[in-house]
Coordinates of C-alpha atoms and ligand atoms in Angstrom, one line a residue:
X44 CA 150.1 29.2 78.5
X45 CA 152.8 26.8 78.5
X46 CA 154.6 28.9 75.8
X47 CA 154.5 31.8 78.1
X48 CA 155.6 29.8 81.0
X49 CA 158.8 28.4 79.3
X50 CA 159.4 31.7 77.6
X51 CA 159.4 33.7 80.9
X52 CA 161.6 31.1 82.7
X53 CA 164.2 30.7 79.2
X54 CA 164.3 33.9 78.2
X55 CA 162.9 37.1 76.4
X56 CA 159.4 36.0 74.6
X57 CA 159.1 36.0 70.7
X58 CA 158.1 39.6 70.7
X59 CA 160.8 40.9 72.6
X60 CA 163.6 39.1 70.6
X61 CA 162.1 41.5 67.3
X62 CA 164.9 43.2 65.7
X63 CA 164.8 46.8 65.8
X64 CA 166.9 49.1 63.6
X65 CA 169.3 45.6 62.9
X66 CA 169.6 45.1 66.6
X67 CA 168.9 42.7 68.2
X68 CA 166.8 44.1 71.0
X69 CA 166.6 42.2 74.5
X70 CA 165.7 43.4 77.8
X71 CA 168.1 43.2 80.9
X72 CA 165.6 40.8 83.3
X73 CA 166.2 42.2 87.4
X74 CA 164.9 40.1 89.6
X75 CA 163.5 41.2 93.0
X76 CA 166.2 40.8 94.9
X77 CA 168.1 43.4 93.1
X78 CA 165.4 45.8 92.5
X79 CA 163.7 46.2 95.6
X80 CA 160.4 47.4 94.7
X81 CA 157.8 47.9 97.7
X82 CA 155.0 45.5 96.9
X83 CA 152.7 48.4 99.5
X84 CA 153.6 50.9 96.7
X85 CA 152.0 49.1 94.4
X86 CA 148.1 50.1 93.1
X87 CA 145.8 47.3 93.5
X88 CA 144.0 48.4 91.2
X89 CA 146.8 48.8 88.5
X90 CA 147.7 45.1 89.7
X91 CA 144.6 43.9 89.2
X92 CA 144.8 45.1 85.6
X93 CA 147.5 43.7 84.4
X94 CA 146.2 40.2 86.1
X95 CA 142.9 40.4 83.7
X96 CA 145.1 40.9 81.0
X97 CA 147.4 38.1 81.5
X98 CA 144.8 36.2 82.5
X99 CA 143.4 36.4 78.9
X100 CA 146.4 36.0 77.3
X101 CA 148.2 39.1 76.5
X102 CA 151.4 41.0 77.6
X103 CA 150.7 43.0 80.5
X104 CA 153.1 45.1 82.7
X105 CA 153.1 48.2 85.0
X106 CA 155.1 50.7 83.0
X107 CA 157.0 54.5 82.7
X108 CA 157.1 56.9 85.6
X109 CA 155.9 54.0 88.0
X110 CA 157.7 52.0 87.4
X111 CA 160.6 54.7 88.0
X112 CA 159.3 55.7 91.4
X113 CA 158.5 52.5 92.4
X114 CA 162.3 52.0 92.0
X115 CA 163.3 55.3 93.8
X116 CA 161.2 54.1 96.6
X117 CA 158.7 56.9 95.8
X118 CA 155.2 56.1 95.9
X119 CA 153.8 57.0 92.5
X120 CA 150.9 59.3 91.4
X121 CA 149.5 57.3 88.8
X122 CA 150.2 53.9 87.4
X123 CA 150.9 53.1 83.4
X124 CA 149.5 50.0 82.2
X125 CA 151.4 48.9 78.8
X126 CA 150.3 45.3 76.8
X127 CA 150.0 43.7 73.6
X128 CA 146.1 44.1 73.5
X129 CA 144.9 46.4 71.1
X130 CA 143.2 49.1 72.4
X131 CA 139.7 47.0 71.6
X132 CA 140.5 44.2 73.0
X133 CA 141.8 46.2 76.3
X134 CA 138.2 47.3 76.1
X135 CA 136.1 44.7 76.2
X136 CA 137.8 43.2 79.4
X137 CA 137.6 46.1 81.7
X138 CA 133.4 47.0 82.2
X139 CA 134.4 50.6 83.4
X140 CA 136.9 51.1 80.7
X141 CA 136.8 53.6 77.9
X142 CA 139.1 54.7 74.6
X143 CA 140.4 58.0 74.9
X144 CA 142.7 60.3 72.3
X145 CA 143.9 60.8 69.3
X146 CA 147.5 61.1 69.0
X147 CA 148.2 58.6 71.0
X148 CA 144.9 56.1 71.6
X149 CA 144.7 54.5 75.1
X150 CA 141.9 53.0 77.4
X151 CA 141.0 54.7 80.8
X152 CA 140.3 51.8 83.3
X153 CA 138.3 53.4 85.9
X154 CA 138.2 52.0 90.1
X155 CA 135.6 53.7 92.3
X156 CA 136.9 53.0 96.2
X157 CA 136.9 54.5 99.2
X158 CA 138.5 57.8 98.0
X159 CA 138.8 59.0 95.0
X160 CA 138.0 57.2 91.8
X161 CA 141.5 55.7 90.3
X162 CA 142.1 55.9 86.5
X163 CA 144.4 53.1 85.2
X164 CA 145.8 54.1 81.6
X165 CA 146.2 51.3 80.1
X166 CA 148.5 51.7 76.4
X167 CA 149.3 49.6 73.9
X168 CA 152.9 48.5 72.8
X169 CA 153.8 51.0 69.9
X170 CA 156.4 51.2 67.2
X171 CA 158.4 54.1 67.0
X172 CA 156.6 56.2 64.0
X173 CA 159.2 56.8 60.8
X174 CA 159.5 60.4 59.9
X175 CA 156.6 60.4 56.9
X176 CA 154.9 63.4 56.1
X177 CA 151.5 61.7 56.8
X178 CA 152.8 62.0 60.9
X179 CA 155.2 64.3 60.7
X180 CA 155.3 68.4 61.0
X181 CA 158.0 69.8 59.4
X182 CA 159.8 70.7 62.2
X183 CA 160.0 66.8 62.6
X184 CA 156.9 67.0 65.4
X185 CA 155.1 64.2 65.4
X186 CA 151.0 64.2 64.9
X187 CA 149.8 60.5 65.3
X188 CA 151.3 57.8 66.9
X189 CA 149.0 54.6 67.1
X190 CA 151.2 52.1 65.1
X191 CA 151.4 49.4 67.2
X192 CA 154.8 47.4 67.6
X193 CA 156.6 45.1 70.2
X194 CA 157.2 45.4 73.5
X195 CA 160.7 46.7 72.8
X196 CA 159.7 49.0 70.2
X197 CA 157.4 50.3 72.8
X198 CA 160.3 50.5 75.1
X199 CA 162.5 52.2 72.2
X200 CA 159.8 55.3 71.7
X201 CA 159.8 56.1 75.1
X202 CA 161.7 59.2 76.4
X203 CA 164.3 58.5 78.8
X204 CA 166.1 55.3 80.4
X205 CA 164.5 55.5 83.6
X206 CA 161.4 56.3 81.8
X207 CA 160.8 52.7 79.9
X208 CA 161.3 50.0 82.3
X209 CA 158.2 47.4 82.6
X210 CA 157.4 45.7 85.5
X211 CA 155.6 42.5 86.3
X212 CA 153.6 42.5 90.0
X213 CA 152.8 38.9 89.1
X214 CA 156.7 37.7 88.4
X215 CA 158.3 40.6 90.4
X216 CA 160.6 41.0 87.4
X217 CA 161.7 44.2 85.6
X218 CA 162.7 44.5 82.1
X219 CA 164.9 47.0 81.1
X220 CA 165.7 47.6 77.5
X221 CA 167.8 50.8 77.7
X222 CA 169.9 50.7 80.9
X223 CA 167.8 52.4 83.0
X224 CA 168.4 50.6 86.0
X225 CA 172.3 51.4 85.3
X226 CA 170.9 55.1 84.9
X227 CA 168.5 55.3 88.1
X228 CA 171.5 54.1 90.1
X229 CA 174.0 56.6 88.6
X230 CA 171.3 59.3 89.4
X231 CA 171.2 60.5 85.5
X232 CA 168.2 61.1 83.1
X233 CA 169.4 59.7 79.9
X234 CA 167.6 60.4 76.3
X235 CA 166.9 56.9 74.2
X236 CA 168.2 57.4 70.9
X237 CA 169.5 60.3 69.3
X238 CA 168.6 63.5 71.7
X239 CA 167.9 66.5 69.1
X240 CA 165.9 64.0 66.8
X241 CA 163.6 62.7 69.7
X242 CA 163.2 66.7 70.9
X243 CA 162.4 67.7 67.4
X244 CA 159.6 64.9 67.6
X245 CA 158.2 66.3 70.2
X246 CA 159.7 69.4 72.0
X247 CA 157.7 68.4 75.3
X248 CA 160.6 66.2 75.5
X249 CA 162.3 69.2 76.9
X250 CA 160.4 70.3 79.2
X251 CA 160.0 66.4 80.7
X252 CA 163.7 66.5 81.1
X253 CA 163.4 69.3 83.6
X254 CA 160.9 68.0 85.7
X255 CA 162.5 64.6 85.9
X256 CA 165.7 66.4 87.1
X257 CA 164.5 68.8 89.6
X258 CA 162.2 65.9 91.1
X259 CA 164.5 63.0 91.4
X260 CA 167.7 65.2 92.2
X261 CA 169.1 63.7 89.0
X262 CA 171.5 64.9 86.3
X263 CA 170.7 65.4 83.2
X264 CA 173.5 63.6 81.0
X265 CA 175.4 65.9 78.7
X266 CA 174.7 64.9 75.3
X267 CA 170.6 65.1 76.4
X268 CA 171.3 68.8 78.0
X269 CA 173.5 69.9 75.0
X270 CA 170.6 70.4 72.3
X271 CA 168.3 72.2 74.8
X272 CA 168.8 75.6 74.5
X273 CA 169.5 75.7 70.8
X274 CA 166.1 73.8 70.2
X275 CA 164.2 75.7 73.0
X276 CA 162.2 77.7 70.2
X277 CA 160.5 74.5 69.2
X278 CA 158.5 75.0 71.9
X279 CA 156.5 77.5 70.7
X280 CA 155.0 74.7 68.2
X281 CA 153.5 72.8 70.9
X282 CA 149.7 73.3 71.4
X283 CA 149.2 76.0 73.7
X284 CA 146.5 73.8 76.1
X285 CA 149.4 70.9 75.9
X286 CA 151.8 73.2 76.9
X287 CA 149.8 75.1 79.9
X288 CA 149.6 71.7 81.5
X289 CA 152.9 70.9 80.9
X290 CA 154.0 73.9 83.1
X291 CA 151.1 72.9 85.4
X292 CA 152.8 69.6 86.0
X293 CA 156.7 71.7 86.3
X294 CA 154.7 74.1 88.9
X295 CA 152.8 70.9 90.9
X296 CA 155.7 68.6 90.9
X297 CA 156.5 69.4 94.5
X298 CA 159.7 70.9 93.4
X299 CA 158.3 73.9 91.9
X300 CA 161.3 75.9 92.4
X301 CA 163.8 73.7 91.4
X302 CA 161.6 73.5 88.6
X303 CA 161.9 77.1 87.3
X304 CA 165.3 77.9 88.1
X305 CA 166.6 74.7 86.0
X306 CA 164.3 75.6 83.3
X307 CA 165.5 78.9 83.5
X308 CA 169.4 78.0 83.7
X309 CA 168.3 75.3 80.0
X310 CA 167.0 78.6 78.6
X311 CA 163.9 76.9 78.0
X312 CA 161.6 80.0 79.7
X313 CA 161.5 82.4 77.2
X314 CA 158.6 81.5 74.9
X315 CA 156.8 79.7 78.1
X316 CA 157.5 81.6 81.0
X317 CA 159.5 84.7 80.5
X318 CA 158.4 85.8 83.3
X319 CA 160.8 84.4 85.0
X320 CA 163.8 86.8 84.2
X321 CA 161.5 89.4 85.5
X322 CA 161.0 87.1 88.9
X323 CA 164.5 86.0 89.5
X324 CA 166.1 89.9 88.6
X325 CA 163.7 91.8 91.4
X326 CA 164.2 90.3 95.2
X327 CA 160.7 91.4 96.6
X328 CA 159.5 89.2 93.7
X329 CA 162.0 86.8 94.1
X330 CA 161.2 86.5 97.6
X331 CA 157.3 86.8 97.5
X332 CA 157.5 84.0 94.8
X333 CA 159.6 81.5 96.3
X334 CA 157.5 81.4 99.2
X335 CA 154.2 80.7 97.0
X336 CA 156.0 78.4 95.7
X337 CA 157.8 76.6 99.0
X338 CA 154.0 76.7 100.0
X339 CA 152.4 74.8 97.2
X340 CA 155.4 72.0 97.2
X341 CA 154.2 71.5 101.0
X342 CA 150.8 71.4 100.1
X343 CA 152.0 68.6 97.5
X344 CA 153.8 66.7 99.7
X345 CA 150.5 66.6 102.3
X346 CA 148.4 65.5 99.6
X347 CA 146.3 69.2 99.6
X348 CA 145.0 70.4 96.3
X349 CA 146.8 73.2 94.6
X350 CA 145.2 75.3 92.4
X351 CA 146.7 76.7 89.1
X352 CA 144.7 80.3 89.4
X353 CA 146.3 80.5 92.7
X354 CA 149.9 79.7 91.1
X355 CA 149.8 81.9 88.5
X356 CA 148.0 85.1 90.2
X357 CA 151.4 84.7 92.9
X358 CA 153.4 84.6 89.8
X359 CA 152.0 87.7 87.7
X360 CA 151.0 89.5 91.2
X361 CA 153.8 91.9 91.0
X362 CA 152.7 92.9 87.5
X363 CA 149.2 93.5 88.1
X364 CA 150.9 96.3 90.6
X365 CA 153.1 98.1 88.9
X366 CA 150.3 98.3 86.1
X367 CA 147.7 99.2 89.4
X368 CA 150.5 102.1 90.5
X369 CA 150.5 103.2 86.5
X370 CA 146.8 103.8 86.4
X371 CA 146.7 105.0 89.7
X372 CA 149.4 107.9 89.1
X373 CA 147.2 108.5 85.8
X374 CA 144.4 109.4 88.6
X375 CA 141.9 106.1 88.0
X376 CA 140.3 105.4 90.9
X377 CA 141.9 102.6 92.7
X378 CA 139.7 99.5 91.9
X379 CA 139.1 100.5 88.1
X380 CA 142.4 100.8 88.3
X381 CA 143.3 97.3 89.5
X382 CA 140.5 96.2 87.1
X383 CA 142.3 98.1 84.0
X384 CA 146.0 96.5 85.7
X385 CA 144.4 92.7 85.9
X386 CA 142.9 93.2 81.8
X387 CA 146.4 93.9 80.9
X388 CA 148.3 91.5 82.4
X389 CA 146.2 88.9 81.3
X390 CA 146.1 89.9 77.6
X391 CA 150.0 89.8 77.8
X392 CA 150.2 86.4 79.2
X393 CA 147.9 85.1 76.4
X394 CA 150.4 85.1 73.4
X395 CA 152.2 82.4 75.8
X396 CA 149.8 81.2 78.6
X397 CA 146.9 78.4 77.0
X398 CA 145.2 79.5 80.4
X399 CA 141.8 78.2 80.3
X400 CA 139.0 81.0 81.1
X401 CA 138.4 79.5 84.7
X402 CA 141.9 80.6 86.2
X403 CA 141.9 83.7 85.1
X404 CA 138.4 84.2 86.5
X405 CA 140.4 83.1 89.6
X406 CA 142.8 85.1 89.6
X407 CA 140.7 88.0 88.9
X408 CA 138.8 86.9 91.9
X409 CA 142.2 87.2 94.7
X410 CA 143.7 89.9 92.7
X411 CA 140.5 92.4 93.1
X412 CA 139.9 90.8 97.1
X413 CA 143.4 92.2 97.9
X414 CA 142.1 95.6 98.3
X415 CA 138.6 94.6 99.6
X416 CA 140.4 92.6 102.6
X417 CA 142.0 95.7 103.8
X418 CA 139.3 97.5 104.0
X419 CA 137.0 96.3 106.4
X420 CA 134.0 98.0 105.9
X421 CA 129.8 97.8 105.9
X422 CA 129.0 94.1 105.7
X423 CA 131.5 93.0 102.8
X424 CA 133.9 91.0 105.7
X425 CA 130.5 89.6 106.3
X426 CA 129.2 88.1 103.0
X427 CA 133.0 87.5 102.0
X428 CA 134.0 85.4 104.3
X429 CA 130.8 83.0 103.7
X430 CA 131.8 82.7 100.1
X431 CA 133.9 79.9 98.8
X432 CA 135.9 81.9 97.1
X433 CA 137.3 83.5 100.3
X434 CA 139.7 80.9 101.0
X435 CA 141.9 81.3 98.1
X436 CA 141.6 85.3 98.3
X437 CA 142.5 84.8 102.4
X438 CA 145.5 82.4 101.4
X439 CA 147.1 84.9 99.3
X440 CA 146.7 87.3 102.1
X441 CA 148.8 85.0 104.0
X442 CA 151.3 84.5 101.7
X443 CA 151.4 89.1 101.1
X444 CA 151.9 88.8 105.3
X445 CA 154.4 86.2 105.0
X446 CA 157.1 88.7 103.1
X447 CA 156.0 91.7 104.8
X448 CA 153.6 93.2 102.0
X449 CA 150.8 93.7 104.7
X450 CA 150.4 93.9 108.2
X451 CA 150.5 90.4 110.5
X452 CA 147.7 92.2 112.6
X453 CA 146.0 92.5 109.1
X454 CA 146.2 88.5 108.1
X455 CA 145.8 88.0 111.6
X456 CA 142.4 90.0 112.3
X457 CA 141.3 87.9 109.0
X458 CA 142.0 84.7 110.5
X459 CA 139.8 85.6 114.1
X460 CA 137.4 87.0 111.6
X461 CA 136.9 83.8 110.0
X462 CA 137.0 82.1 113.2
X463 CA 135.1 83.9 115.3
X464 CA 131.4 84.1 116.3
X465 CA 129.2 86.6 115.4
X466 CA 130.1 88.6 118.4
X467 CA 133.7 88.5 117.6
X468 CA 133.2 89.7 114.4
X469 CA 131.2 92.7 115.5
X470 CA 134.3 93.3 117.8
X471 CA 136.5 92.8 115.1
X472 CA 135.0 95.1 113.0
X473 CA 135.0 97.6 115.3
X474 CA 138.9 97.4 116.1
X475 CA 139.2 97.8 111.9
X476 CA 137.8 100.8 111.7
X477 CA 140.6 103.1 112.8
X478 CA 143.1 100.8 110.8
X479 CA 141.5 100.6 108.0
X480 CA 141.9 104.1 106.2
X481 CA 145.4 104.3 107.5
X482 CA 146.7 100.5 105.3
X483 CA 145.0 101.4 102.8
X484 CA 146.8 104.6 102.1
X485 CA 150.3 103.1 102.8
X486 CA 149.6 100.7 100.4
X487 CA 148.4 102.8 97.7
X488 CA 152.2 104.6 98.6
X489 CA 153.9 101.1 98.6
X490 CA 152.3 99.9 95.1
X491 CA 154.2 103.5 94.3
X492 CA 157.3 102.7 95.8
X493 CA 157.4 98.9 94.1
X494 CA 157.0 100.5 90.6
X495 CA 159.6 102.7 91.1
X496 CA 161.9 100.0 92.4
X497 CA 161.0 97.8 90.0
X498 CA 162.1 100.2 87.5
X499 CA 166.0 99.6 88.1
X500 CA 166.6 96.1 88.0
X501 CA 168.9 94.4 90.3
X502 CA 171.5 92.4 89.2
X503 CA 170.1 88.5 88.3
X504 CA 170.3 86.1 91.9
X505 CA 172.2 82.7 92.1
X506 CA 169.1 80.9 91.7
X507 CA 170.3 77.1 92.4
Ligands
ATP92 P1 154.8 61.4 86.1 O1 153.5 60.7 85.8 O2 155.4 61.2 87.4 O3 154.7 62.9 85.8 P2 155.6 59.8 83.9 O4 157.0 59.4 83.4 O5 154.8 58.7 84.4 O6 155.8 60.9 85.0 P3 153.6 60.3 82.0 O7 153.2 61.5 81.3 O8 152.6 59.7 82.9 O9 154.9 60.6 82.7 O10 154.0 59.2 80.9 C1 154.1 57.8 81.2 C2 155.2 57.2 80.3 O11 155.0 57.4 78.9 C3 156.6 57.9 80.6 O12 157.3 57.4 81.7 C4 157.3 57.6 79.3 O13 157.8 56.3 79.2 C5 156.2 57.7 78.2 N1 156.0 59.1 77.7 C6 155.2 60.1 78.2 N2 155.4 61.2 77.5 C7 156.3 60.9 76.5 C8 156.9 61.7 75.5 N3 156.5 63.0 75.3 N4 157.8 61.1 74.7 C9 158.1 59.8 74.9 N5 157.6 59.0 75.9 C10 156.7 59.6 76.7
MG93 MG1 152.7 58.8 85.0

């Protein structure tokens, strides 16, 4: 105890004094008054944590993306523990705590409150793994990673400056091995170390980069920006599940678009989402995306769920109509059709898509309600609207309203429908009637008309 009361008033402890690569590694120590972190940002729960551990003796400090939000002000979305416990010894303090993964083993400290449950990950202090062929792909990709180190090792493996600052509720004090501070104030996202070797270790890097920048506003310094698009086809090594929620996290960020068009402009998209050429090169697409998109960084920002069927069926929606139009001019009836168009859209995205079965069930499930909502007929508006999977169906009506795919008096006439009382609906149903032959017939025209635009593309849009 007294040992770890002189060496936080002196100076760096033991641990973080370890050389590292023949340097001598210290942190830069802020203290409150220049950092400014919110105390009412901080997770009790995540305090608490670190409290038990210190409490028995160990290292313990709030760590990572945090501790980088907590410093831009932002409240953040989940809370890093980092500490000198092994991953064991993290165990056996925590009652609702368990040890989770492989590549990189940490301990899930679970809360139950009010709300929901809160998950406090809770790593230990790693060394930065040496390129030997027992960890290491040949493309340099790292496979395991649980050696563990010191604290400034741990800070050293880490991706980017603003990324490995650790923070101390009980002290108020940040340590910052890398600059980051310097970095978050100069609004940059800085690599640690050398910028094509840690991308090679693991090309996830790349993608990270992106969503730091388009969140935060902040640049992305030149020699971490230079290596991108000549490493980009790394990223087809990435596990395909790792990668899906990767672009999951890009696409949920709250700055979805800034999200694409940056990763686009990197040249990242190709062998992830090449779709994206195809979006940014049509404008109905353009615009009919954009909006999904401005709609799910709202929903975000209120705290609503987002769902990634949702996402992707705005994002592939104009393919599933041209290939609709193509089996419709080929004389299929039009809901085969649309069946036959959603098959083949989906088997195309799998080759770069790890979608999991249960959004593309989704997506299915909006994509084949499109037509049914226009109809209006017999008792389907009935039974549909009582499902629970009318609401997402219903939402992308909305969004089809929203950039003048369908009627307003068509999104409009769903939302009384939903609303109303049985009376209302009979009513309702019986103003559809006349409408109902005459959309669906424009639309089968329009779905023409899109394919034949869609056929000559435009030149590509400023997208920034
Ligand atoms: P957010 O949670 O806001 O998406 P984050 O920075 O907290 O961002 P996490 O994936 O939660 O991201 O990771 C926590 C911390 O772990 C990061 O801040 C970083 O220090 C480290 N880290 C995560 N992924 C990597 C990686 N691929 N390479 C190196 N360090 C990483
Ligand atoms: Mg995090």
């Amino acid at each position: 105890m007294i040992r770890r009361f002189i060496d936080r008033i002196f100076s760096a402890s033991p641990k973080q004094r370890k050389l590292i690569h023949g340097h001598q590694v210290t942190p830069k120590k802020i203290a409150k008054r220049s950092h400014h972190i919110n105390p009412d940002l901080l997770s009790k729960n995540a305090v608490k944590v670190t409290a038990v551990l210190q409490e028995a003796g160990y290292d313990a400090y709030i760590v990572g993306g945090a501790v980088r939000d907590l410093l831009l002000g932002i409240a953040p979305k989940d809370f890093d523990v980092a500490t000198d416990a092994t991953p064991e010894e993290v165990q056996k303090l925590f009652r609702r705590s368990r040890v989770i993964g492989r590549r990189f083993q940490i301990v899930h400290v679970t809360f139950y409150g009010k709300d929901r449950p809160e998950i406090i990950e809770v790593s230990t202090f790693r060394a930065h793994v040496q390129a030997d062929e027992a960890h290491v792909a040949a493309s340099g990709r790292i496979l395991r990673d649980n050696v563990w180190g010191s604290q400034a090792e741990d800070a050293t493996r880490r991706d980017f400056t603003i990324n490995a600052m650790y923070y101390d509720p009980h002290t108020e004090t940040v340590l910052d091995y890398h600059g980051g501070m310097q970095d978050i104030e100069a609004k940059t996202i800085r690599m640690i170390g050398e910028p094509t070797q840690r991308y090679r270790e693991d090309p996830v890097r790349m993608l990270r980069a992106i969503r730091f920048a388009a969140k935060t506003g902040f640049a992305i310094e030149p020699k971490t920006r230079a290596p991108l698009e000549q490493l980009a086809n790394l990223i087809q090594d990435v596990p395909s599940a790792r990668l899906f929620d990767e672009i999951l996290k890009l696409l949920m960020s709250g700055h979805a678009w800034s999200s694409i068009s940056q990763l686009q402009a990197a040249g990242l998209h190709h062998k992830i989402l090449p779709l994206i050429d195809e979006i940014t090169s049509h404008e109905d697409r353009l615009t009919f995306v954009k909006k999904s998109l401005e709609n799910t960084d709202n929903r975000i920002k209120s705290g609503k769920p987002v769902s990634a069927g949702f996402l992707f069926a705005t994002l592939l929606w104009h393919d599933v109509q041209e290939a609709w139009a193509r089996y419709e001019n080929n004389d299929m009836p039009t809901i085969p059709a649309l069946h036959a168009a959603i098959d083949e859209v989906l088997e195309s995205q799998k080759s770069f898509l790890g979608m999991q079965r249960r959004h593309e069930a989704d997506m299915r499930e909006i994509w084949t309600m499109q037509p049914r909502l226009e109809k209006r007929v017999g008792r389907y508006p009935f039974r549909l609207v009582e499902t629970n999977k009318f609401k997402a169906g219903y939402d992308f009506l909305l969004l089809r309203a929203e950039v003048g795919e369908v009627s307003e008096d068509l999104s409009e006439w769903w939302t009384n429908f939903w609303l109303g009382d049985d009376i209302q609906r009979q009513e309702l149903m019986t103003l559809a009637k006349s409408e109902s032959t005459e959309t669906s017939s424009t639309n089968k025209k329009r779905r023409r008309r899109t394919r034949s635009k869609n056929a000559k593309p435009k030149a590509p849009e400023q997208t920034n």
